[in-house]
Amino acid sequence: MDHQPKFFENLSGSGKAIGVLTSGGDAQGMNAAVRAVVRMGIYVKAKVYFIYEGYQGMVDGGDNIVEVSWESVSSILQIGGTVIGSARCKAFRTRAGRLQAAYNLVRRGITNLCVIGGDGSLTGANLFREEWSGLLEELAQKGKIDEEAVKKYAYLNIVGMVGSIDNDFCGTDMTIGTDSALHRIIEVVDAIMTTAQSHQRTFVLEVMGRHCGYLALVSALACGADWVFIPEYPPEEGWEDTMCVKLSENRARKKRLNIIIVAEGAIDCHNKPITSEKVKDLVVQRLGFDTRVTILGHVQRGGTPSAFDRILASRMGVEAVLALLEGTPDTPACVVSLSGNQSVRLPLMECVQMTQAVQKAMDEGRFDDAVRLRGRSFENNLNTYKLLSQKKPDAELPKSNFNVAVLNVGAPAAGMNAAVRSAVRVGITEGHKMFAVIDGFEGFAKGKIKEINWGDVGGWTGQGGSILGTKRTLPGKFLEKIAEQMRTNNINALMVIGGFEAYLGLLELSAAREKYDEFCVPMVMVPATVSNNVPGSDFSIGADTALNTITDTCDRIKQSASGTKRRVFIIETMGGYCGYLANMGALAAGADAAYIFEEQFDIRELQANVEHLTEKMKTSIQRGLVLRNENCNENYTTDFIYQLYSEEGKGVFDCRKNVLGHMQQGGAPSPFDRNFGTKISAKAMQWISKKLTETYRKGKVFANTEDSVCLLGMRRRNLVFQPVTELKKETDFVHRIPMEQWWLKLRPLMKILAKYKTSYDVSDSGQLEHVAMHSPKEAETGAI
């Protein structure tokens, strides 16, 4: 994009007043959105008001509508739910209620509303906007406001953010709260699995989702459930028999537990409800298995928001304020949302209509349409689940006569095992013989290779680390031996799951093709590293889990500081030379500064940060948090920064330092990493199958073109296969990072929310897009 960057400095909010409210069901991350709206609003010199208790507060007025300051939203980032309250409001559904609400807003000069809620709340806001001028006229006739006020406050701007744990809103990939709800579900499933394993039990888990099966579907994908019931995809006639056969087959394969996930709105193909109790009774009667039901209920709405939700909500909050500042009487009410990795603005009513169309399709039994209307991401989840959950009988599997090897390379990253499981199962479904290589390229050279079957990878999704074993060793010094192993085992394709070393490894193998024919086979790499430093992909498996670990730790550290006032913590994160973890961790934890290699800093900047913190200690917020990437500067070490802050802050604040270390590589993978690993790996395997068919000539596979050694990465909104040789020009090999990194654009966000003056490039935002219906073909191509 060769556009001239557009900065928001020329967008001033002075003279404008913004009201922010949360409405409908609560969701984790709403507070992060509220905080971002307040701080961005104040940053652009607008007045910002809290509207307590949703629309009820707007109708009641009085103390429910209060102007807020910068400090009002301190320490709310890590709290679940919404601190400004949410209530169902009957009065706002009547014109008289809306008239009173309009009066309360006009009295305070509020003509910009930021509504955080579900589709009901947003539809209500849109109606309010359409009636606004009529309501003001009526108020003037009743003598409650004068004609000048009618002119001055002539139109109402509305921007919505979707806060809903069900992810049931069309047009946005993820709504605020969905990722956190998945965290709650997965924590419970992981815990239940250990007890079910002990007693050979079957567990039926009921998750939220009255009209939308997203939570059920993704948690089934993330824990490898045996069966899932969702409203959009009811089971076929006779499902009772099919399910029982599958459960007993799994037991016969020595699987000691069964997990069945039921969305609370699950139905059969005649639109009759399927309840968790009904499923349990069926399993007990038909199979006699020891079966228990667990209904998760409101646990899913609770708890602290995940790192993803905090960053999503902060990005959306800032985007919402920009949308309000740019609003004119002609701009329709819009929703700020996420598509892939891009924030977008969409017309609110288009999204609402599409969301309602899904329900209509389900009511009329058009379930294929319902799935398609839900969007690419939902459809992809469903297709991947269908692919991985049920093994076809051997007689029905195609026989490709190809052998495919899978290996892990580099440092361990949470989610690697989910990726291996997915690759093995998709490979078997496509008719290949799958081989697992133990201990990376080094193990390959030593002949540590064995066939791996469908059942061997059961239960792998929730395991952290790398079960296959992984090493950083590059293949360069073992080329002869690896070629020999590939010849001996007749390996026709390679799938490498790993970090920067995996990328370097594929470059070396690709260069060695001239000498060794054995390497003339399709090879694909799936990025997996906590550092997120692989060129060609915005995300890598494992980075989300590491980010959550950092965020949780920062939360605890901040809490420890609340007892001892005036304390600044300096925290060192991993990442090599890549500042992703430090920067995004700072955004998710509400840090005051983050030092990274990509943005050079000098002693003057360090000094400015110390002064900034000294000022902050004079307010009611008496603690500071500073993150430092491990390799951001060879001289300004963590110790140096700690000593500098200690000396300069004497008498004002004291300092503590913390090196997070290898805890960032451990732990059970987050739902995002399990899901991302599963989907990206399945896609890579399908690419291998396609390439094998294309390059099979005269009884052997021969692939020596550049596009037969690829890296599969997430780029903005799509998953893209890129030849590794082409990525060379995008790579800084000395520092092992991509030359351009998307997340640097979010750096000013962190600074703004920490009260630094900075410039923020808003070139990517600002265009109102339309909600597109996609064709079934499109679901297969790009979206994750």
PDB file of N, CA, C and O in Angstrom, residues 381-425:
ATOM      1  N   ASN A 381     -14.524 -23.621  10.668  1.00  0.00           N
ATOM      2  CA  ASN A 381     -14.485 -24.398  11.911  1.00  0.00           C
ATOM      3  C   ASN A 381     -15.280 -25.689  11.757  1.00  0.00           C
ATOM      4  O   ASN A 381     -14.841 -26.760  12.176  1.00  0.00           O
ATOM      5  N   LEU A 382     -16.453 -25.563  11.144  1.00  0.00           N
ATOM      6  CA  LEU A 382     -17.336 -26.720  11.015  1.00  0.00           C
ATOM      7  C   LEU A 382     -16.705 -27.768  10.098  1.00  0.00           C
ATOM      8  O   LEU A 382     -16.676 -28.960  10.417  1.00  0.00           O
ATOM      9  N   ASN A 383     -16.170 -27.301   8.948  1.00  0.00           N
ATOM     10  CA  ASN A 383     -15.555 -28.247   8.011  1.00  0.00           C
ATOM     11  C   ASN A 383     -14.372 -28.961   8.644  1.00  0.00           C
ATOM     12  O   ASN A 383     -14.187 -30.161   8.471  1.00  0.00           O
ATOM     13  N   THR A 384     -13.554 -28.206   9.415  1.00  0.00           N
ATOM     14  CA  THR A 384     -12.385 -28.820  10.047  1.00  0.00           C
ATOM     15  C   THR A 384     -12.828 -29.829  11.094  1.00  0.00           C
ATOM     16  O   THR A 384     -12.265 -30.915  11.207  1.00  0.00           O
ATOM     17  N   TYR A 385     -13.864 -29.473  11.862  1.00  0.00           N
ATOM     18  CA  TYR A 385     -14.347 -30.398  12.894  1.00  0.00           C
ATOM     19  C   TYR A 385     -14.801 -31.707  12.248  1.00  0.00           C
ATOM     20  O   TYR A 385     -14.477 -32.794  12.715  1.00  0.00           O
ATOM     21  N   LYS A 386     -15.573 -31.584  11.152  1.00  0.00           N
ATOM     22  CA  LYS A 386     -16.097 -32.785  10.494  1.00  0.00           C
ATOM     23  C   LYS A 386     -14.948 -33.665   9.999  1.00  0.00           C
ATOM     24  O   LYS A 386     -15.000 -34.886  10.065  1.00  0.00           O
ATOM     25  N   LEU A 387     -13.898 -33.001   9.537  1.00  0.00           N
ATOM     26  CA  LEU A 387     -12.739 -33.712   8.990  1.00  0.00           C
ATOM     27  C   LEU A 387     -11.992 -34.511  10.060  1.00  0.00           C
ATOM     28  O   LEU A 387     -11.510 -35.606   9.820  1.00  0.00           O
ATOM     29  N   LEU A 388     -11.900 -33.910  11.266  1.00  0.00           N
ATOM     30  CA  LEU A 388     -11.019 -34.485  12.285  1.00  0.00           C
ATOM     31  C   LEU A 388     -11.696 -35.384  13.300  1.00  0.00           C
ATOM     32  O   LEU A 388     -11.041 -36.147  13.989  1.00  0.00           O
ATOM     33  N   SER A 389     -13.032 -35.240  13.451  1.00  0.00           N
ATOM     34  CA  SER A 389     -13.627 -35.909  14.607  1.00  0.00           C
ATOM     35  C   SER A 389     -13.943 -37.370  14.330  1.00  0.00           C
ATOM     36  O   SER A 389     -13.908 -38.192  15.227  1.00  0.00           O
ATOM     37  N   GLN A 390     -14.279 -37.685  13.076  1.00  0.00           N
ATOM     38  CA  GLN A 390     -14.707 -39.066  12.830  1.00  0.00           C
ATOM     39  C   GLN A 390     -13.826 -39.747  11.809  1.00  0.00           C
ATOM     40  O   GLN A 390     -13.688 -39.284  10.690  1.00  0.00           O
ATOM     41  N   LYS A 391     -13.259 -40.859  12.218  1.00  0.00           N
ATOM     42  CA  LYS A 391     -12.406 -41.630  11.302  1.00  0.00           C
ATOM     43  C   LYS A 391     -13.314 -42.478  10.422  1.00  0.00           C
ATOM     44  O   LYS A 391     -14.188 -43.188  10.902  1.00  0.00           O
ATOM     45  N   LYS A 392     -13.083 -42.397   9.116  1.00  0.00           N
ATOM     46  CA  LYS A 392     -13.861 -43.247   8.222  1.00  0.00           C
ATOM     47  C   LYS A 392     -13.326 -44.668   8.352  1.00  0.00           C
ATOM     48  O   LYS A 392     -12.138 -44.867   8.630  1.00  0.00           O
ATOM     49  N   PRO A 393     -14.174 -45.680   8.107  1.00  0.00           N
ATOM     50  CA  PRO A 393     -13.659 -47.056   8.115  1.00  0.00           C
ATOM     51  C   PRO A 393     -12.549 -47.200   7.060  1.00  0.00           C
ATOM     52  O   PRO A 393     -12.606 -46.536   6.006  1.00  0.00           O
ATOM     53  N   ASP A 394     -11.539 -48.040   7.348  1.00  0.00           N
ATOM     54  CA  ASP A 394     -10.390 -48.189   6.428  1.00  0.00           C
ATOM     55  C   ASP A 394     -10.825 -48.452   4.993  1.00  0.00           C
ATOM     56  O   ASP A 394     -10.203 -47.972   4.047  1.00  0.00           O
ATOM     57  N   ALA A 395     -11.898 -49.222   4.846  1.00  0.00           N
ATOM     58  CA  ALA A 395     -12.346 -49.589   3.496  1.00  0.00           C
ATOM     59  C   ALA A 395     -12.779 -48.353   2.697  1.00  0.00           C
ATOM     60  O   ALA A 395     -12.660 -48.316   1.471  1.00  0.00           O
ATOM     61  N   GLU A 396     -13.243 -47.304   3.419  1.00  0.00           N
ATOM     62  CA  GLU A 396     -13.734 -46.106   2.711  1.00  0.00           C
ATOM     63  C   GLU A 396     -12.634 -45.089   2.431  1.00  0.00           C
ATOM     64  O   GLU A 396     -12.845 -44.126   1.709  1.00  0.00           O
ATOM     65  N   LEU A 397     -11.460 -45.277   3.064  1.00  0.00           N
ATOM     66  CA  LEU A 397     -10.381 -44.293   2.871  1.00  0.00           C
ATOM     67  C   LEU A 397      -9.734 -44.489   1.509  1.00  0.00           C
ATOM     68  O   LEU A 397      -9.519 -45.630   1.084  1.00  0.00           O
ATOM     69  N   PRO A 398      -9.398 -43.383   0.827  1.00  0.00           N
ATOM     70  CA  PRO A 398      -8.676 -43.554  -0.436  1.00  0.00           C
ATOM     71  C   PRO A 398      -7.272 -44.097  -0.138  1.00  0.00           C
ATOM     72  O   PRO A 398      -6.786 -43.978   0.983  1.00  0.00           O
ATOM     73  N   LYS A 399      -6.629 -44.680  -1.123  1.00  0.00           N
ATOM     74  CA  LYS A 399      -5.235 -45.133  -0.926  1.00  0.00           C
ATOM     75  C   LYS A 399      -4.365 -44.320  -1.872  1.00  0.00           C
ATOM     76  O   LYS A 399      -4.454 -44.454  -3.086  1.00  0.00           O
ATOM     77  N   SER A 400      -3.534 -43.444  -1.329  1.00  0.00           N
ATOM     78  CA  SER A 400      -2.752 -42.578  -2.212  1.00  0.00           C
ATOM     79  C   SER A 400      -1.373 -43.160  -2.491  1.00  0.00           C
ATOM     80  O   SER A 400      -0.695 -42.778  -3.430  1.00  0.00           O
ATOM     81  N   ASN A 401      -0.929 -44.094  -1.626  1.00  0.00           N
ATOM     82  CA  ASN A 401       0.434 -44.654  -1.711  1.00  0.00           C
ATOM     83  C   ASN A 401       1.528 -43.617  -1.496  1.00  0.00           C
ATOM     84  O   ASN A 401       2.656 -43.827  -1.892  1.00  0.00           O
ATOM     85  N   PHE A 402       1.177 -42.479  -0.892  1.00  0.00           N
ATOM     86  CA  PHE A 402       2.201 -41.483  -0.568  1.00  0.00           C
ATOM     87  C   PHE A 402       2.532 -41.570   0.921  1.00  0.00           C
ATOM     88  O   PHE A 402       1.660 -41.833   1.748  1.00  0.00           O
ATOM     89  N   ASN A 403       3.802 -41.308   1.244  1.00  0.00           N
ATOM     90  CA  ASN A 403       4.232 -41.243   2.645  1.00  0.00           C
ATOM     91  C   ASN A 403       4.564 -39.797   2.991  1.00  0.00           C
ATOM     92  O   ASN A 403       5.344 -39.160   2.280  1.00  0.00           O
ATOM     93  N   VAL A 404       3.974 -39.291   4.078  1.00  0.00           N
ATOM     94  CA  VAL A 404       4.208 -37.896   4.468  1.00  0.00           C
ATOM     95  C   VAL A 404       4.790 -37.861   5.880  1.00  0.00           C
ATOM     96  O   VAL A 404       4.269 -38.519   6.778  1.00  0.00           O
ATOM     97  N   ALA A 405       5.885 -37.114   6.074  1.00  0.00           N
ATOM     98  CA  ALA A 405       6.508 -37.021   7.401  1.00  0.00           C
ATOM     99  C   ALA A 405       6.206 -35.670   8.039  1.00  0.00           C
ATOM    100  O   ALA A 405       6.182 -34.640   7.361  1.00  0.00           O
ATOM    101  N   VAL A 406       5.973 -35.703   9.355  1.00  0.00           N
ATOM    102  CA  VAL A 406       5.695 -34.482  10.125  1.00  0.00           C
ATOM    103  C   VAL A 406       6.779 -34.332  11.180  1.00  0.00           C
ATOM    104  O   VAL A 406       7.112 -35.313  11.857  1.00  0.00           O
ATOM    105  N   LEU A 407       7.331 -33.117  11.345  1.00  0.00           N
ATOM    106  CA  LEU A 407       8.307 -32.916  12.421  1.00  0.00           C
ATOM    107  C   LEU A 407       8.180 -31.533  13.044  1.00  0.00           C
ATOM    108  O   LEU A 407       7.659 -30.603  12.429  1.00  0.00           O
ATOM    109  N   ASN A 408       8.649 -31.422  14.294  1.00  0.00           N
ATOM    110  CA  ASN A 408       8.691 -30.129  15.002  1.00  0.00           C
ATOM    111  C   ASN A 408      10.132 -29.638  15.015  1.00  0.00           C
ATOM    112  O   ASN A 408      11.043 -30.417  15.266  1.00  0.00           O
ATOM    113  N   VAL A 409      10.312 -28.334  14.755  1.00  0.00           N
ATOM    114  CA  VAL A 409      11.664 -27.768  14.737  1.00  0.00           C
ATOM    115  C   VAL A 409      11.678 -26.470  15.539  1.00  0.00           C
ATOM    116  O   VAL A 409      10.723 -25.693  15.485  1.00  0.00           O
ATOM    117  N   GLY A 410      12.761 -26.234  16.286  1.00  0.00           N
ATOM    118  CA  GLY A 410      12.895 -24.981  17.044  1.00  0.00           C
ATOM    119  C   GLY A 410      12.538 -25.188  18.499  1.00  0.00           C
ATOM    120  O   GLY A 410      12.570 -26.299  19.016  1.00  0.00           O
ATOM    121  N   ALA A 411      12.203 -24.101  19.177  1.00  0.00           N
ATOM    122  CA  ALA A 411      11.843 -24.195  20.605  1.00  0.00           C
ATOM    123  C   ALA A 411      10.395 -24.653  20.705  1.00  0.00           C
ATOM    124  O   ALA A 411       9.610 -24.425  19.797  1.00  0.00           O
ATOM    125  N   PRO A 412      10.017 -25.289  21.838  1.00  0.00           N
ATOM    126  CA  PRO A 412       8.625 -25.723  21.972  1.00  0.00           C
ATOM    127  C   PRO A 412       7.665 -24.536  22.021  1.00  0.00           C
ATOM    128  O   PRO A 412       8.022 -23.468  22.532  1.00  0.00           O
ATOM    129  N   ALA A 413       6.469 -24.721  21.466  1.00  0.00           N
ATOM    130  CA  ALA A 413       5.434 -23.680  21.516  1.00  0.00           C
ATOM    131  C   ALA A 413       4.100 -24.369  21.765  1.00  0.00           C
ATOM    132  O   ALA A 413       3.822 -25.409  21.163  1.00  0.00           O
ATOM    133  N   ALA A 414       3.292 -23.810  22.654  1.00  0.00           N
ATOM    134  CA  ALA A 414       1.995 -24.415  22.962  1.00  0.00           C
ATOM    135  C   ALA A 414       1.111 -24.404  21.726  1.00  0.00           C
ATOM    136  O   ALA A 414       0.973 -23.373  21.070  1.00  0.00           O
ATOM    137  N   GLY A 415       0.542 -25.547  21.393  1.00  0.00           N
ATOM    138  CA  GLY A 415      -0.298 -25.635  20.193  1.00  0.00           C
ATOM    139  C   GLY A 415       0.341 -26.481  19.108  1.00  0.00           C
ATOM    140  O   GLY A 415      -0.302 -26.854  18.131  1.00  0.00           O
ATOM    141  N   MET A 416       1.654 -26.788  19.266  1.00  0.00           N
ATOM    142  CA  MET A 416       2.346 -27.633  18.285  1.00  0.00           C
ATOM    143  C   MET A 416       1.663 -29.004  18.177  1.00  0.00           C
ATOM    144  O   MET A 416       1.519 -29.560  17.098  1.00  0.00           O
ATOM    145  N   ASN A 417       1.260 -29.547  19.332  1.00  0.00           N
ATOM    146  CA  ASN A 417       0.673 -30.889  19.325  1.00  0.00           C
ATOM    147  C   ASN A 417      -0.681 -30.908  18.640  1.00  0.00           C
ATOM    148  O   ASN A 417      -1.037 -31.868  17.958  1.00  0.00           O
ATOM    149  N   ALA A 418      -1.440 -29.818  18.809  1.00  0.00           N
ATOM    150  CA  ALA A 418      -2.736 -29.710  18.122  1.00  0.00           C
ATOM    151  C   ALA A 418      -2.493 -29.724  16.613  1.00  0.00           C
ATOM    152  O   ALA A 418      -3.244 -30.347  15.847  1.00  0.00           O
ATOM    153  N   ALA A 419      -1.415 -29.039  16.184  1.00  0.00           N
ATOM    154  CA  ALA A 419      -1.094 -28.973  14.753  1.00  0.00           C
ATOM    155  C   ALA A 419      -0.674 -30.352  14.233  1.00  0.00           C
ATOM    156  O   ALA A 419      -1.062 -30.758  13.137  1.00  0.00           O
ATOM    157  N   VAL A 420       0.109 -31.093  15.028  1.00  0.00           N
ATOM    158  CA  VAL A 420       0.544 -32.426  14.601  1.00  0.00           C
ATOM    159  C   VAL A 420      -0.673 -33.344  14.482  1.00  0.00           C
ATOM    160  O   VAL A 420      -0.845 -34.063  13.494  1.00  0.00           O
ATOM    161  N   ARG A 421      -1.555 -33.302  15.482  1.00  0.00           N
ATOM    162  CA  ARG A 421      -2.760 -34.151  15.470  1.00  0.00           C
ATOM    163  C   ARG A 421      -3.582 -33.889  14.211  1.00  0.00           C
ATOM    164  O   ARG A 421      -4.013 -34.813  13.526  1.00  0.00           O
ATOM    165  N   SER A 422      -3.763 -32.607  13.930  1.00  0.00           N
ATOM    166  CA  SER A 422      -4.571 -32.227  12.783  1.00  0.00           C
ATOM    167  C   SER A 422      -3.925 -32.720  11.488  1.00  0.00           C
ATOM    168  O   SER A 422      -4.594 -33.290  10.616  1.00  0.00           O
ATOM    169  N   ALA A 423      -2.604 -32.549  11.365  1.00  0.00           N
ATOM    170  CA  ALA A 423      -1.894 -32.975  10.149  1.00  0.00           C
ATOM    171  C   ALA A 423      -2.017 -34.483   9.955  1.00  0.00           C
ATOM    172  O   ALA A 423      -2.308 -34.966   8.857  1.00  0.00           O
ATOM    173  N   VAL A 424      -1.813 -35.240  11.038  1.00  0.00           N
ATOM    174  CA  VAL A 424      -1.859 -36.701  10.956  1.00  0.00           C
ATOM    175  C   VAL A 424      -3.249 -37.165  10.522  1.00  0.00           C
ATOM    176  O   VAL A 424      -3.404 -37.972   9.600  1.00  0.00           O
ATOM    177  N   ARG A 425      -4.282 -36.597  11.164  1.00  0.00           N
ATOM    178  CA  ARG A 425      -5.641 -37.065  10.856  1.00  0.00           C
ATOM    179  C   ARG A 425      -6.106 -36.659   9.459  1.00  0.00           C
ATOM    180  O   ARG A 425      -6.750 -37.441   8.768  1.00  0.00           O
TER     181      ARG A 425
END
